[in-house]
Amino acid sequence: MSAYHEIYAIVRQIPVGKVATYGQIATLANLPGKPRLVGYALYRVDLKESDIPWHRVVNAKGEISFSSLRQGTDYLQRALLEREGIEFTSTGKISLRQYQWQPESV
DNA sequence: TTAGTGACGTCCC
DNA sequence: AGGGACGCCACTA
């Protein structure tokens, strides 16, 4: 059983209209302090054949990680999030206080 | 095997 | 608020 499988399982649990951070996913996947692995795990996921809502994962700043490696999927991510009702600030950030996923339902 | 890089986070300035 | 340095570990050359 790969640790990445746990990551995918966690991401799949993120409800529509909510987002989670890489660090949050890492912790939930029993990989505290290793958020980079989460990012790499999602990078390995095939966007088309996976049923994983990868677009609901953002960094701790509440922003989408823009990278040339993603070939524009970063812009797609923002579009998908906006389609789910998530609003972006003028600086392109998301209000985590309002949209961050709370597994334990504070 | 060593070195470099990265869908990130935390700390310090 | 914004930017730089360091740490983390898997993958690639």
Coordinates of N, CA and C in Angstrom, one line a residue, chain A:
Chain A
M1 N 0.9 -1.2 0.0 CA 0.0 0.0 0.0 C 0.9 1.2 0.0
S2 N 0.8 2.0 -1.0 CA 1.6 3.2 -1.2 C 1.0 4.3 -0.4
A3 N 1.9 5.2 0.1 CA 1.4 6.4 0.9 C 0.6 7.3 0.0
Y4 N 0.9 7.3 -1.3 CA 0.3 8.1 -2.3 C -1.2 7.8 -2.4
H5 N -1.5 6.5 -2.2 CA -2.9 6.0 -2.2 C -3.7 6.7 -1.2
E6 N -3.1 6.9 0.0 CA -3.8 7.6 1.1 C -4.1 9.1 0.7
I7 N -3.1 9.7 0.0 CA -3.3 11.1 -0.4 C -4.5 11.2 -1.4
Y8 N -4.5 10.3 -2.3 CA -5.7 10.3 -3.3 C -7.0 10.1 -2.5
A9 N -7.0 9.2 -1.6 CA -8.2 8.9 -0.8 C -8.7 10.2 -0.1
I10 N -7.7 10.9 0.5 CA -8.1 12.1 1.2 C -8.6 13.2 0.3
V11 N -7.9 13.4 -0.8 CA -8.4 14.4 -1.8 C -9.8 14.1 -2.3
R12 N -10.0 12.9 -2.5 CA -11.4 12.5 -3.0 C -12.5 12.9 -2.0
Q13 N -12.1 13.1 -0.8 CA -13.1 13.4 0.3 C -13.4 14.9 0.4
I14 N -12.7 15.7 -0.3 CA -12.9 17.1 -0.3 C -14.2 17.4 -1.0
P15 N -15.2 18.0 -0.2 CA -16.5 18.3 -0.8 C -16.5 19.4 -1.8
V16 N -17.5 19.5 -2.6 CA -17.6 20.5 -3.6 C -17.7 21.9 -2.9
G17 N -17.0 22.9 -3.5 CA -17.1 24.2 -2.9 C -16.1 24.4 -1.8
K18 N -15.3 23.4 -1.5 CA -14.3 23.5 -0.4 C -12.9 23.3 -1.0
V19 N -11.9 23.7 -0.3 CA -10.5 23.5 -0.7 C -9.7 23.0 0.5
A20 N -8.5 22.4 0.2 CA -7.6 22.0 1.2 C -6.2 22.4 0.8
T21 N -5.3 22.5 1.8 CA -4.0 22.9 1.5 C -3.1 21.6 1.4
Y22 N -2.0 21.7 0.8 CA -1.0 20.6 0.7 C -0.6 20.1 2.0
G23 N -0.3 21.0 2.9 CA 0.1 20.6 4.3 C -1.0 19.9 5.0
Q24 N -2.2 20.3 4.8 CA -3.4 19.7 5.4 C -3.5 18.3 4.9
I25 N -3.4 18.1 3.6 CA -3.5 16.8 3.0 C -2.4 15.9 3.5
A26 N -1.2 16.4 3.6 CA -0.1 15.7 4.0 C -0.3 15.1 5.5
T27 N -0.8 16.0 6.3 CA -1.1 15.6 7.7 C -2.2 14.5 7.7
L28 N -3.3 14.7 7.0 CA -4.4 13.8 7.0 C -3.9 12.4 6.4
A29 N -2.9 12.5 5.5 CA -2.4 11.2 4.9 C -1.3 10.6 5.7
N30 N -1.2 11.1 7.0 CA -0.2 10.6 7.9 C 1.2 10.8 7.3
L31 N 1.4 12.0 6.7 CA 2.7 12.4 6.2 C 3.0 13.8 6.6
P32 N 3.0 14.1 7.9 CA 3.2 15.4 8.4 C 4.6 16.0 8.0
G33 N 4.6 17.2 7.6 CA 5.9 17.8 7.2 C 6.4 17.5 5.9
K34 N 5.6 16.8 5.1 CA 6.0 16.4 3.8 C 5.0 16.8 2.7
P35 N 4.7 18.1 2.7 CA 3.7 18.6 1.7 C 4.2 18.4 0.3
R36 N 5.5 18.4 0.1 CA 6.0 18.3 -1.3 C 5.6 17.0 -1.9
L37 N 5.5 16.0 -1.1 CA 5.1 14.7 -1.6 C 3.7 14.7 -2.1
V38 N 2.9 15.5 -1.4 CA 1.5 15.6 -1.9 C 1.4 16.3 -3.3
G39 N 2.2 17.3 -3.4 CA 2.3 18.0 -4.7 C 2.8 17.0 -5.8
Y40 N 3.8 16.3 -5.5 CA 4.3 15.3 -6.5 C 3.3 14.2 -6.8
A41 N 2.6 13.8 -5.7 CA 1.6 12.8 -5.9 C 0.5 13.2 -6.9
L42 N 0.1 14.5 -6.7 CA -1.0 15.0 -7.6 C -0.4 15.2 -9.0
Y43 N 0.9 15.5 -9.0 CA 1.5 15.7 -10.4 C 1.5 14.4 -11.1
R44 N 1.7 13.3 -10.4 CA 1.7 12.0 -11.0 C 0.3 11.5 -11.5
V45 N -0.7 12.0 -10.8 CA -2.1 11.7 -11.2 C -2.4 12.1 -12.6
D46 N -3.0 11.2 -13.3 CA -3.5 11.6 -14.7 C -4.8 12.4 -14.5
L47 N -4.7 13.6 -15.0 CA -5.9 14.5 -14.8 C -7.2 13.9 -15.5
K48 N -7.0 13.2 -16.6 CA -8.2 12.8 -17.3 C -8.8 11.5 -16.8
E49 N -7.9 10.5 -16.4 CA -8.5 9.2 -16.0 C -8.8 9.1 -14.5
S50 N -8.4 10.2 -13.8 CA -8.6 10.1 -12.3 C -9.9 10.8 -11.9
D51 N -10.5 10.3 -10.9 CA -11.7 10.9 -10.4 C -11.4 11.7 -9.1
I52 N -10.1 12.2 -9.1 CA -9.6 13.0 -8.0 C -9.8 14.5 -8.3
P53 N -10.5 15.2 -7.3 CA -10.7 16.6 -7.5 C -9.4 17.4 -7.1
W54 N -8.4 17.2 -7.9 CA -7.1 17.8 -7.7 C -7.1 19.3 -7.6
H55 N -8.1 19.9 -8.3 CA -8.2 21.3 -8.3 C -8.6 21.9 -7.0
R56 N -9.0 21.1 -6.0 CA -9.4 21.6 -4.7 C -8.3 21.7 -3.8
V57 N -7.1 21.4 -4.3 CA -5.9 21.5 -3.4 C -5.0 22.7 -3.8
V58 N -4.9 23.6 -2.8 CA -4.1 24.8 -3.0 C -3.0 24.9 -1.9
N59 N -2.1 25.8 -2.1 CA -1.0 26.0 -1.1 C -1.5 26.7 0.2
A60 N -0.6 26.8 1.1 CA -0.9 27.4 2.4 C -1.3 28.9 2.4
K61 N -0.9 29.5 1.3 CA -1.3 30.9 1.1 C -2.7 31.1 0.6
G62 N -3.3 30.0 0.3 CA -4.6 30.1 -0.2 C -4.6 30.5 -1.7
E63 N -3.5 30.2 -2.3 CA -3.4 30.5 -3.8 C -3.1 29.3 -4.6
I64 N -3.3 29.4 -5.9 CA -3.0 28.3 -6.8 C -1.5 28.3 -7.1
S65 N -0.9 27.2 -7.1 CA 0.5 27.1 -7.5 C 0.7 27.2 -9.0
F66 N 1.1 28.3 -9.5 CA 1.3 28.4 -10.9 C 2.7 27.9 -11.3
S67 N 2.8 27.1 -12.2 CA 4.0 26.5 -12.7 C 4.0 26.2 -14.2
S68 N 5.1 26.4 -14.8 CA 5.1 26.1 -16.3 C 5.0 24.6 -16.5
L69 N 5.3 23.8 -15.5 CA 5.3 22.4 -15.7 C 3.9 21.9 -15.9
R70 N 2.9 22.7 -15.4 CA 1.5 22.2 -15.4 C 0.8 22.5 -16.8
Q71 N 1.5 23.1 -17.6 CA 1.0 23.4 -19.0 C -0.4 24.0 -19.0
G72 N -0.6 25.0 -18.1 CA -1.9 25.7 -18.1 C -3.0 25.1 -17.3
T73 N -2.7 23.9 -16.6 CA -3.7 23.3 -15.8 C -4.0 24.2 -14.6
D74 N -3.0 25.1 -14.3 CA -3.2 25.9 -13.1 C -4.3 26.9 -13.4
Y75 N -4.4 27.4 -14.6 CA -5.5 28.3 -15.0 C -6.8 27.5 -15.0
L76 N -6.7 26.3 -15.4 CA -7.9 25.4 -15.4 C -8.4 25.3 -14.0
Q77 N -7.5 25.1 -13.1 CA -7.8 24.9 -11.7 C -8.6 26.1 -11.2
R78 N -8.2 27.3 -11.5 CA -8.9 28.4 -11.0 C -10.3 28.5 -11.6
A79 N -10.4 28.1 -12.8 CA -11.7 28.1 -13.5 C -12.6 27.1 -12.9
L80 N -12.1 26.0 -12.5 CA -12.9 24.9 -11.9 C -13.4 25.3 -10.5
L81 N -12.5 26.0 -9.8 CA -12.9 26.4 -8.5 C -14.0 27.5 -8.5
E82 N -13.8 28.4 -9.5 CA -14.8 29.5 -9.6 C -16.2 28.9 -10.0
R83 N -16.1 27.8 -10.8 CA -17.3 27.2 -11.2 C -18.0 26.5 -10.0
E84 N -17.3 26.2 -9.0 CA -17.9 25.6 -7.8 C -18.3 26.7 -6.8
G85 N -18.2 27.9 -7.2 CA -18.6 29.0 -6.3 C -17.6 29.6 -5.4
I86 N -16.3 29.2 -5.6 CA -15.3 29.8 -4.8 C -14.8 31.1 -5.4
E87 N -14.7 32.1 -4.6 CA -14.3 33.4 -5.0 C -12.8 33.7 -4.8
F88 N -12.3 34.5 -5.8 CA -10.9 34.8 -5.7 C -10.8 36.3 -5.4
T89 N -9.8 36.7 -4.6 CA -9.6 38.1 -4.4 C -8.9 38.8 -5.6
S90 N -8.7 40.1 -5.5 CA -8.1 40.8 -6.6 C -6.6 40.3 -6.8
T91 N -6.0 39.8 -5.8 CA -4.7 39.3 -5.9 C -4.6 37.8 -6.2
G92 N -5.8 37.2 -6.5 CA -5.8 35.8 -7.0 C -5.8 34.8 -5.8
K93 N -6.1 35.3 -4.6 CA -6.1 34.4 -3.5 C -7.5 33.9 -3.1
I94 N -7.5 32.8 -2.4 CA -8.8 32.3 -1.9 C -8.9 32.5 -0.4
S95 N -10.1 32.9 0.1 CA -10.3 33.1 1.5 C -10.4 31.7 2.2
L96 N -9.3 31.2 2.7 CA -9.2 29.9 3.3 C -10.2 29.9 4.5
R97 N -10.3 31.0 5.2 CA -11.1 31.1 6.4 C -12.6 30.7 6.1
Q98 N -12.9 30.9 4.8 CA -14.3 30.7 4.4 C -14.4 29.4 3.6
Y99 N -13.4 29.0 2.9 CA -13.5 27.9 2.0 C -12.7 26.6 2.4
Q100 N -11.9 26.8 3.4 CA -11.0 25.6 3.7 C -11.9 24.5 4.3
W101 N -11.6 23.3 3.8 CA -12.3 22.0 4.2 C -11.9 21.7 5.7
Q102 N -13.0 21.4 6.5 CA -12.8 21.1 7.9 C -13.3 19.6 8.1
P103 N -12.4 18.6 8.0 CA -12.7 17.2 8.1 C -13.4 16.9 9.5
E104 N -13.0 17.6 10.5 CA -13.6 17.3 11.8 C -14.8 18.2 12.1
S105 N -15.1 19.0 11.2 CA -16.2 19.9 11.3 C -16.2 20.7 12.6
V106 N -15.3 21.5 12.7 CA -15.1 22.4 13.9 C -16.5 22.7 14.4

